[in-house]
XYZ file of C-alpha atoms in Angstrom:
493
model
C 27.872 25.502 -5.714
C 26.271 24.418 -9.453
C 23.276 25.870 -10.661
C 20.910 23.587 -11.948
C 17.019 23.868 -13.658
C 15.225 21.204 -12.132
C 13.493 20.425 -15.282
C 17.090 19.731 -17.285
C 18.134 17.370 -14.388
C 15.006 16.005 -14.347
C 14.764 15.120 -18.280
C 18.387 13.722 -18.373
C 17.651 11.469 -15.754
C 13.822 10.479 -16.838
C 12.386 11.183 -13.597
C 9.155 13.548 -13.704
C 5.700 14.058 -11.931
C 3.328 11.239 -12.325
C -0.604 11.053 -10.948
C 0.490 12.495 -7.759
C 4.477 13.333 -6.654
C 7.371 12.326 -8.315
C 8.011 8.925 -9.415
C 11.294 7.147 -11.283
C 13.798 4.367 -10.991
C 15.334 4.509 -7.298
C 18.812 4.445 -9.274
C 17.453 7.664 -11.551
C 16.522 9.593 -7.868
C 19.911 10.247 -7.137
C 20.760 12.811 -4.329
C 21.189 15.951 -7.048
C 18.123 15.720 -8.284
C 15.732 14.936 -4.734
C 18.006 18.129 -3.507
C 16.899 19.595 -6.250
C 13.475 19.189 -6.298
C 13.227 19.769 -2.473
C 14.773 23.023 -2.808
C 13.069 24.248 -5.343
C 9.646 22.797 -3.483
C 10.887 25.266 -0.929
C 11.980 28.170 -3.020
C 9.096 28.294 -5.087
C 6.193 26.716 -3.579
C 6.899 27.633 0.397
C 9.266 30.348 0.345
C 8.512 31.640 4.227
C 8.376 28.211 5.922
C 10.432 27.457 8.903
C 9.534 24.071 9.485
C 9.537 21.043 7.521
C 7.688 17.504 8.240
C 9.460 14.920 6.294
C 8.234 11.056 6.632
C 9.238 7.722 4.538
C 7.867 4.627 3.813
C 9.559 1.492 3.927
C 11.206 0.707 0.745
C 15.684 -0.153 0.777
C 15.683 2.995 -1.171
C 14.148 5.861 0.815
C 16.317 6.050 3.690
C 18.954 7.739 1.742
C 16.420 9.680 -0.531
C 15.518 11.140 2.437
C 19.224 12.379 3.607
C 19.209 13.869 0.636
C 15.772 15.803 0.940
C 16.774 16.471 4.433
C 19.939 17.920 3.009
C 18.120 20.561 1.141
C 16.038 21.773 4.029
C 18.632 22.624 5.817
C 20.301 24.557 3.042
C 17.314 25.948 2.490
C 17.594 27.715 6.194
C 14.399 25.966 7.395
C 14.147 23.169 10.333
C 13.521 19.451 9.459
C 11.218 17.904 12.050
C 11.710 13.997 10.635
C 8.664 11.505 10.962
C 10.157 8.226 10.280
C 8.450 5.604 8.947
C 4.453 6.071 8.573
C 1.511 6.789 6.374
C 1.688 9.418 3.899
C -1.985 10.685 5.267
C -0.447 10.704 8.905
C 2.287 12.866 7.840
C 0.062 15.368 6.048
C -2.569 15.268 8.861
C 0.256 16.547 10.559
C 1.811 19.195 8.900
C -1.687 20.628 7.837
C -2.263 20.921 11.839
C 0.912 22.341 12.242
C 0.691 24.880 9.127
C 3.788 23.336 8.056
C 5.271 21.976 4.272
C 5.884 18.363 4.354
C 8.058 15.840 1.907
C 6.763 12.404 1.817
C 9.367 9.595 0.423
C 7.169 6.977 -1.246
C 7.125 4.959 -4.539
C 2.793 4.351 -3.114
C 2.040 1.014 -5.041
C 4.804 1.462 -7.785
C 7.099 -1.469 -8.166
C 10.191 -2.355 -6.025
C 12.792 -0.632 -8.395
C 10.837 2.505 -8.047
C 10.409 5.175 -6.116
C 9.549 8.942 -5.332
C 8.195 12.377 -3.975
C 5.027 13.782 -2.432
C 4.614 17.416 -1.598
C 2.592 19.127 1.059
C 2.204 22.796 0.999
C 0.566 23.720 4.603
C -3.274 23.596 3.405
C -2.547 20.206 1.779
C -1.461 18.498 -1.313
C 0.319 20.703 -4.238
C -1.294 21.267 -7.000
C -0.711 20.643 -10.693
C 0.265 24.408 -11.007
C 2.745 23.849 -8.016
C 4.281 20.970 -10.071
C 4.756 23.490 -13.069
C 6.984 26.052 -10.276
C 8.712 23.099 -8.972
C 10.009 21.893 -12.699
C 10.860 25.662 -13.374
C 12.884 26.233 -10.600
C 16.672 27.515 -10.931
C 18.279 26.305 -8.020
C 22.194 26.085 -6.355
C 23.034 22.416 -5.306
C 26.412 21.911 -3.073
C 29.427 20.439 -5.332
C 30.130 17.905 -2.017
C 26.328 17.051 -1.887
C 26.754 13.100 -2.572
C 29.761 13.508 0.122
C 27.108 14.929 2.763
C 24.684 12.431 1.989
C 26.979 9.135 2.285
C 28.123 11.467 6.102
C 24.871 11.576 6.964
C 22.376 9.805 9.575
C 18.819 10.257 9.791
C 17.775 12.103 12.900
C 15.472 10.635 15.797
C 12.319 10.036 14.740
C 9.843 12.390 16.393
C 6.356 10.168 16.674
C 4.340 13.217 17.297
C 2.878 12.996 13.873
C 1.838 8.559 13.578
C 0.417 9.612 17.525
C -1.600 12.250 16.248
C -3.412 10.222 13.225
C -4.517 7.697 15.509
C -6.358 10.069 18.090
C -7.890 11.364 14.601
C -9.996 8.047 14.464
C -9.713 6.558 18.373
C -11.926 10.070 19.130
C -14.558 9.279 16.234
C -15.752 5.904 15.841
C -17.264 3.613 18.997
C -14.571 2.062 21.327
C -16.079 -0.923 21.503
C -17.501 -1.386 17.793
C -14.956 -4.658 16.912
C -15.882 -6.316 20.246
C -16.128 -10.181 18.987
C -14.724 -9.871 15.360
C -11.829 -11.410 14.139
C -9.992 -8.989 11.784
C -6.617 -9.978 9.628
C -4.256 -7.736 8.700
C -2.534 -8.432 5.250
C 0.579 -6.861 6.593
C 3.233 -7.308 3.711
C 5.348 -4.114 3.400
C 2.869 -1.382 4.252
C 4.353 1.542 6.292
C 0.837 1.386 7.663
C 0.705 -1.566 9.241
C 1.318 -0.980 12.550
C -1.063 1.746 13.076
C -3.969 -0.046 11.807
C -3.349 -2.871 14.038
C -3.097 -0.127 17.075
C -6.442 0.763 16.347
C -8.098 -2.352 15.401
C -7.137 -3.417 18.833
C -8.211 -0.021 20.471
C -11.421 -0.915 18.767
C -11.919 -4.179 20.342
C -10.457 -6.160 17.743
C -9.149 -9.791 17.625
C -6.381 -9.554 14.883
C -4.713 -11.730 12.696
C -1.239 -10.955 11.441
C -0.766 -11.978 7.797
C 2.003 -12.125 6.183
C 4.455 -9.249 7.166
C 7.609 -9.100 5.362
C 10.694 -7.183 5.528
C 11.315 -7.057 1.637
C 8.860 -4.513 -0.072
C 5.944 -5.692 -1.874
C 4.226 -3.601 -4.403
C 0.261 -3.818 -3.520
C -1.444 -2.252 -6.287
C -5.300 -1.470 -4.661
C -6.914 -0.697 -8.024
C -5.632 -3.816 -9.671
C -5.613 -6.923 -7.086
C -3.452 -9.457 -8.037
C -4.902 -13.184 -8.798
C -2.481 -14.035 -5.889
C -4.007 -12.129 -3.596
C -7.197 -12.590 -4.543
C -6.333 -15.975 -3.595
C -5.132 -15.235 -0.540
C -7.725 -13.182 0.801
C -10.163 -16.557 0.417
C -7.729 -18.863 1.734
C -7.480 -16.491 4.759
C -10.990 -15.920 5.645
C -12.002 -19.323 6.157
C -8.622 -20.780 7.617
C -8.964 -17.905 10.155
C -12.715 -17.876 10.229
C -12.521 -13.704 9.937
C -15.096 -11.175 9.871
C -12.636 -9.267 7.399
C -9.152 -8.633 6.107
C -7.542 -4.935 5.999
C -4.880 -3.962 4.349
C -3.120 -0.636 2.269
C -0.502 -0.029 -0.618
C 2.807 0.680 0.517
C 2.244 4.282 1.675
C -1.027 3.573 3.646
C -3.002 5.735 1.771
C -4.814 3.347 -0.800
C -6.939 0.589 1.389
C -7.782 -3.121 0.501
C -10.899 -4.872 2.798
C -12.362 -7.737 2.492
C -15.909 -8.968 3.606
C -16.707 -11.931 5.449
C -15.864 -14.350 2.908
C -12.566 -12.966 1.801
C -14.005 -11.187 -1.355
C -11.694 -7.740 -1.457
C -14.182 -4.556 -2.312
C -13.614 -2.755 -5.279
C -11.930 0.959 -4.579
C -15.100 2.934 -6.520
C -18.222 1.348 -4.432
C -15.887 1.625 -0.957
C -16.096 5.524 -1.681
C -19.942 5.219 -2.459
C -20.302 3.966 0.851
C -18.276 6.285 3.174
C -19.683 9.030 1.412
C -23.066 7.429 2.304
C -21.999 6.932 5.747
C -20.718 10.425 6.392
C -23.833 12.217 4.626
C -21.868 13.942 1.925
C -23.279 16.489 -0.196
C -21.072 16.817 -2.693
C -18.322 14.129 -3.897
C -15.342 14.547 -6.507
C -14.379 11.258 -8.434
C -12.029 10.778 -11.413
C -14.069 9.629 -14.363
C -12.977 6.215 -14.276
C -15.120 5.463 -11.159
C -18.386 2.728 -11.398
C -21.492 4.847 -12.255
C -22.756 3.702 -8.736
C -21.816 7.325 -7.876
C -24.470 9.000 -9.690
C -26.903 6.237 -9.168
C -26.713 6.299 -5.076
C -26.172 10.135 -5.465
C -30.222 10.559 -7.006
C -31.235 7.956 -3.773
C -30.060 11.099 -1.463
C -32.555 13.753 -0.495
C -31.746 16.628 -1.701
C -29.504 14.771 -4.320
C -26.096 14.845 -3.990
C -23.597 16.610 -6.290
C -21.194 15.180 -8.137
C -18.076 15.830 -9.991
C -15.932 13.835 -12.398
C -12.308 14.920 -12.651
C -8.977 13.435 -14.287
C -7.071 9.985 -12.556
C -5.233 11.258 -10.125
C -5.429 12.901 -6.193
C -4.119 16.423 -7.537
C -7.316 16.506 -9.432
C -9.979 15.188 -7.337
C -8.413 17.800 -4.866
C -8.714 20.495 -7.490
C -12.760 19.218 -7.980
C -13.561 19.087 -4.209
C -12.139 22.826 -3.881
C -14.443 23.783 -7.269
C -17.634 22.132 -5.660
C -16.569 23.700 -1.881
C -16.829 26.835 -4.182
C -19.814 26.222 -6.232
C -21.836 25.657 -2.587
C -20.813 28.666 -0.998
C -21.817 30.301 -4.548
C -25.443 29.496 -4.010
C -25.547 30.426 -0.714
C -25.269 26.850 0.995
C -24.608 26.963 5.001
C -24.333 23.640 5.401
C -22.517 20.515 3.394
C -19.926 18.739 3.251
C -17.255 17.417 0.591
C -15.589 14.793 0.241
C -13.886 12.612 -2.662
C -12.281 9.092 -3.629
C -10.604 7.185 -6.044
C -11.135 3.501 -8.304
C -8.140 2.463 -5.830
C -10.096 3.421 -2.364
C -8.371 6.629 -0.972
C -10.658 8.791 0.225
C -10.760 12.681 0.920
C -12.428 14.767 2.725
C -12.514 18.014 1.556
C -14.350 19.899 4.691
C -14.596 19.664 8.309
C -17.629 17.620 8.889
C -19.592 16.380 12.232
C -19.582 12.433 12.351
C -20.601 10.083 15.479
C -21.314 13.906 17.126
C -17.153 14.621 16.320
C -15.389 16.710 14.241
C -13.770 15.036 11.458
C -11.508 17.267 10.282
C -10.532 17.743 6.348
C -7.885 16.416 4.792
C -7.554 16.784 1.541
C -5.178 13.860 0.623
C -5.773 10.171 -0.244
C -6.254 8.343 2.747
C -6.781 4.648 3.598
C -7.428 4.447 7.444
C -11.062 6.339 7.350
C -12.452 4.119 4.943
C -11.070 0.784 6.487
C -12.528 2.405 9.754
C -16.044 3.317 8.081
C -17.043 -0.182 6.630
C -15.881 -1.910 9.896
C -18.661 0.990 11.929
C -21.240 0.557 9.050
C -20.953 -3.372 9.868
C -21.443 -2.757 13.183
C -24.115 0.077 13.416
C -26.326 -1.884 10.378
C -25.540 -5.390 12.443
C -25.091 -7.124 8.451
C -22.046 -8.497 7.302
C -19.723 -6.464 5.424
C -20.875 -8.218 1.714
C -24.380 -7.115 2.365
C -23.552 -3.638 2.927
C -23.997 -2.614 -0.742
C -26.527 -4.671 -1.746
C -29.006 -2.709 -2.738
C -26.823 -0.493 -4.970
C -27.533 -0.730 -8.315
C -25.782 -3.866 -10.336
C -22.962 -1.917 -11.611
C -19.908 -3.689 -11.628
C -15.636 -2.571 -12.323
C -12.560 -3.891 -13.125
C -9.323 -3.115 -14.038
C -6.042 -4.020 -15.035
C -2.921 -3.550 -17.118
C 0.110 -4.011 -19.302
C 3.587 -3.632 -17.505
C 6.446 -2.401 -19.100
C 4.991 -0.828 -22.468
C 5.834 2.435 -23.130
C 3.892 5.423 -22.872
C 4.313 6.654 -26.115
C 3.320 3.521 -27.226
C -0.192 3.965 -25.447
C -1.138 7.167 -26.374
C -0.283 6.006 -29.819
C -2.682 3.046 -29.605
C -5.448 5.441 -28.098
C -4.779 8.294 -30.738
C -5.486 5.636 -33.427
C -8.552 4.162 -31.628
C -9.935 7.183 -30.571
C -9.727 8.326 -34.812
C -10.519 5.170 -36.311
C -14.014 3.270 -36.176
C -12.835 0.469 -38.071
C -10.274 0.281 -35.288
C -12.828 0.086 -32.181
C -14.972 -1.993 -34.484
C -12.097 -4.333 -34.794
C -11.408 -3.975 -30.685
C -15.004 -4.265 -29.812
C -15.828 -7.434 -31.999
C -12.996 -9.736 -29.455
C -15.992 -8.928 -27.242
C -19.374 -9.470 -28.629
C -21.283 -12.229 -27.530
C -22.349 -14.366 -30.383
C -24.715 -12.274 -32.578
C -24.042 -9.214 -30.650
C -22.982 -6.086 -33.238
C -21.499 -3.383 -30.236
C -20.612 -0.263 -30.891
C -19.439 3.024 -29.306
C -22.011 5.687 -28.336
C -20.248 7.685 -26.830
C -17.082 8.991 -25.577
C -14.970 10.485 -23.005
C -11.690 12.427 -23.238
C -11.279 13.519 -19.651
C -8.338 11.098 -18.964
C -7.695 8.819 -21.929
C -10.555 7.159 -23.846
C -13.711 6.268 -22.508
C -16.318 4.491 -24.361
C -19.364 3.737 -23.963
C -21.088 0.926 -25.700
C -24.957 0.266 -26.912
C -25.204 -2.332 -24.547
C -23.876 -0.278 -21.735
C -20.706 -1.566 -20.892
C -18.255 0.899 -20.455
C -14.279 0.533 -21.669
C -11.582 3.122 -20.799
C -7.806 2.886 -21.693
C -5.078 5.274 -20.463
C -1.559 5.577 -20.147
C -0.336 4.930 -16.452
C 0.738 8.222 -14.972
C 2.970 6.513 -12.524
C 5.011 3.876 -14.563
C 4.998 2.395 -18.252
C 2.089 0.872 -18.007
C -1.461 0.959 -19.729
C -4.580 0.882 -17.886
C -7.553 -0.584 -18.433
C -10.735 -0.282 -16.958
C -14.652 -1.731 -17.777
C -17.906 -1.520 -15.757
C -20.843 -3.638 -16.936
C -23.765 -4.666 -15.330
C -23.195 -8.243 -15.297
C -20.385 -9.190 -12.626
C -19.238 -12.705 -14.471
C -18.473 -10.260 -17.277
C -16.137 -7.940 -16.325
C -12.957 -9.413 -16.058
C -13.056 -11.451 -18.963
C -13.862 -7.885 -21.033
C -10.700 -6.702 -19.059
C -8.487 -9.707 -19.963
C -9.678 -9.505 -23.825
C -9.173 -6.118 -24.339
C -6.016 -5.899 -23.035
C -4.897 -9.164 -24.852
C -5.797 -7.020 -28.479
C -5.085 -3.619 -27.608
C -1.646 -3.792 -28.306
C-alpha cells in the first residue's frame, strides 16, 4: 500500500475542485488520484456509509474513471450499487431517498478532453467545507491499483435510480398537458436524453429526435454557441415545433426553446419556475439578470432573495441560510428554491405543486424546469415566447475566452478592479457616440461586477471549471447585449 495526501497528488497532476466537483484533463484523472479522492470522500466526508450510488455520463473517458472510483469503495469496505449512464440529478434524487453517498462521473459542459467528480453526501451536494476534508485527506492507495482497474468490468447497471426520477415528474405535472405539440429533442451527447424523451412522450408529446451522436459534444447552457443558435431556428420551422429541449452533458443544466426556435436565457427560466411553484424565497449567484428582484417586489408578500457566489455549492449554501432565516422569524409556511445564469434549478424544500409533493433536491437540475415552461404553456394556453412578457426589459448575455489562463484573469481583474483609468479605457470600446460611462458601483462577490451610469451591468470572472474567462452583461436594450459582450471581451485581454 502507498500513502498519499490527496492534495500533493492532486497539485502534481493539476487536477482540483472547480464550481462544483472535480474537474481536469481526462489524461490528468488517472486511477491514483479518482481512488484517491473517492476514498478520502469516504473517509472523511461519509465515514459510516454502507452503500454507495455511483452513476456516469457518457463521455470515452468515464467508464474507466469509474472502475477506478468503484475500486475505492470497495476498499473502503462499503457496497457499490452502480447506476450506469444517467443524469447527475437522477442519481442524487436517488441516493438522497436512499440516505446513501453517491459519486457522479461527469466533465457537465466542460470540453471533450475533460473530465471529473461530483460528490453526494446523503442530504445532498458537499459543501465547500467538505471539499477542504476531501483535499486534506491522508489516504492508503493499493501498489497494483492501475492492474485492478485495466482487470476490471463495470457491474450491471441497476436502473432503480433513472426509474425513480421519472415517477418524480410523471406523478406531478398533467398526463395529458403535451397532447398536440410537437417537441424536438436536441439530443447530441446528453446522458439525459433518453429520459426526457420518456417523459415527453408520457406527457402526450409528438417528438422530434435531433441530432444524437455517439461522440461527446460539449453543450455549454450559459453560453449558446452561434451554431446552435442556428440550429435551434433552422429546427423550429423545418419541423414546425412548439419547442426544442435539450441539457449539457450531465442533464442537469437545460436549454428550451420557444415556438420560434429562440433558446431562453438560464436567469429568466429560473424567474419563471420560481413563479410557477410560488416560491418564497430564491438563492441566485450574483451574476443572474436583475429580473429576480424585479418579479420578486410583483409577489405578495414579496419574495426574498439571496445573491451568492457562481457556483451550485453556493446557491446550496444560500438556500440552507434563507431555509434558516424563515424558520428564525417564525415562518410556518414557504418554500425555497434556487437557480443558476445556466438554468439548473433547486429546490431547497419539500413543496406542494399540482396538489403533489415535490420533494427537495438540493442539486442543479434540468428536467423540472424543461417540465415547468412546457405546464406554464399549457395551463396559460400562450406560447412559450409570451410567457415572460411582462417581465421587466432586462436583458443577459454571456460569453468567454478559451484557453487563457487563470492567473492571467485574475490579473486582468486585479488591475481593473484598482485602476479607473483602466475601466475608463475598457468602458470607452463601449460608449455610444457622445456617451461618457462610468462605473457606479461595484461587486466583489465572484469577480468584478460593475455597474454603469447608464445601467448596464458588466461582470468578468475567472472560469471555475476550465481556463477560461467569463463574461457577462445585462442591459435593458436586447440589440445591445451581445455586441457589449463581444467588445469587451475583444479588449479585456
Amino acid at each position: 500500500m502507498k500513502q498519499v495526501t490527496v492534495k500533493a497528488l492532486s497539485e502534481q497532476l493539476g487536477v482540483a475542485f472547480g464550481t462544483s466537483g472535480v474537474r481536469g484533463l481526462a489524461k490528468d484523472l488517472t486511477p491514483e488520484l479518482c481512488f484517491a479522492f473517492v476514498r478520502s470522500f469516504l473517509q472523511e466526508v461519509c465515514p459510516h456509509s454502507t452503500t454507495v450510488a455511483v452513476g456516469i455520463d457518457l463521455r470515452p473517458s468515464s467508464p474507466d474513471i469509474a472502475k477506478a472510483c468503484l475500486a475505492a469503495i470497495e476498499a473502503s469496505g462499503a457496497e457499490a450499487i452502480y447506476c450506469g449512464a444517467l443524469p447527475t440529478p437522477a442519481l442524487a434524487f436517488y441516493a438522497m431517498q436512499n440516505t446513501m453517498p453517491a459519486i457522479m462521473i461527469t466533465g457537465s459542459h466542460i470540453p471533450f478532453d475533460r473530465n471529473g467528480i461530483k460528490f453526494y453526501r446523503p442530504d445532498g451536494e458537499i459543501s465547500k467545507a467538505d471539499e477542504a476534508a476531501i483535499m486534506d485527506g491522508d489516504v492508503s492507495i493499493p501498489a497494483d491499483l492501475a492492474q485492478q482497474v485495466e482487470q476490471a468490468q463495470l457491474p450491471t447497471v441497476n436502473n432503480t435510480a433513472t426509474e425513480l426520477f421519472k415517477t418524480r415528474y410523471t406523478s406531478l405535472f398533467p398526463a395529458d398537458m403535451l397532447q398536440g405539440k410537437r417537441i424536438g429533442v436536441y439530443e447530441h451527447s446528453s446522458v439525459a436524453r433518453d429520459v426526457i424523451k420518456d417523459l415527453l412522450i408520457h406527457f402526450g408529446a409528438e417528438v422530434v429526435s435531433l441530432e444524437r451522436t455517439e461522440t461527446f459534444v460539449p453543450i455549454d447552457t450559459e453560453a449558446v454557441s452561434e451554431e446552435d443558435k442556428q440550429k435551434g431556428l433552422d429546427w423550429s420551422k423545418q419541423h414546425n415545433l412548439d419547442a426544442i429541449v435539450s441539457t449539457d452533458g450531465d442533464g442537469d443544466r437545460p436549454l428550451i426553446s420557444d415556438e420560434k426556435g429562440h433558446w431562453l436565457r438560464g436567469d429568466i427560466l429560473g424567474v419563471l419556475c420560481a413563479n410557477y411553484l410560488n416560491a418564497t424565497h430564491v438563492a441566485a449567484p450574483v451574476n443572474v439578470n436583475t429580473v429576480l428582484e424585479l418579479e420578486g417586489k410583483k409577489q405578495t408578500p414579496a419574495r426574498t432573495s439571496l445573491r451568492t457566489k457562481i457556483g451550485s455549492p453556493y446557491v446550496i449554501a444560500g438556500m440552507e441560510q434563507l431555509e434558516q432565516e424563515a424558520r428564525n422569524t417564525g415562518l410556518t409556511a414557504f418554500s425555497v428554491v434556487g437557480y443558476e445564469a445556466n438554468g439548473g434549478f433547486l429546490v431547497g424544500s419539500d413543496m406542494q405543486v399540482n396538489n403533489q409533493t415535490l420533494h427537495l433536491l438540493p442539486t442543479r437540475d434540468s428536467v423540472l424546469p424543461i417540465l415547468i415552461v412546457l405546464a406554464m404553456s399549457h395551463q396559460q394556453q400562450r406560447a412559450i415566447s409570451l410567457l415572460s412578457a411582462e417581465f421587466a426589459e432586462r436583458y443577459t448575455a454571456s460569453d468567454r475566452i478559451k484557453d487563457i489562463p487563470t492567473e492571467t484573469s485574475k490579473q486582468l481583474i486585479a488591475d481593473l478592479k484598482a485602476s479607473k483609468e483602466k475601466q475608463s479605457e475598457l468602458l470607452s470600446v463601449i460608449a455610444e457616440r457622445d456617451e461618457t460611462l462610468e462605473v457606479v458601483s461595484i461587486d466583489e462577490t465572484d469577480g468584478l461586477r460593475m455597474t454603469l451610469n447608464n445601467g448596464d451591468i458588466i461582470h468578468l470572472r475567472p472560469s471555475g471549471n476550465a481556463p477560461e474567462l467569463r463574461c457577462y452583461v445585462e442591459s435593458s436594450e436586447p440589440s445591445r447585449t451581445a455586441g457589449l459582450v463581444e467588445k469587451i471581451l475583444l479588449n479585456a485581454c
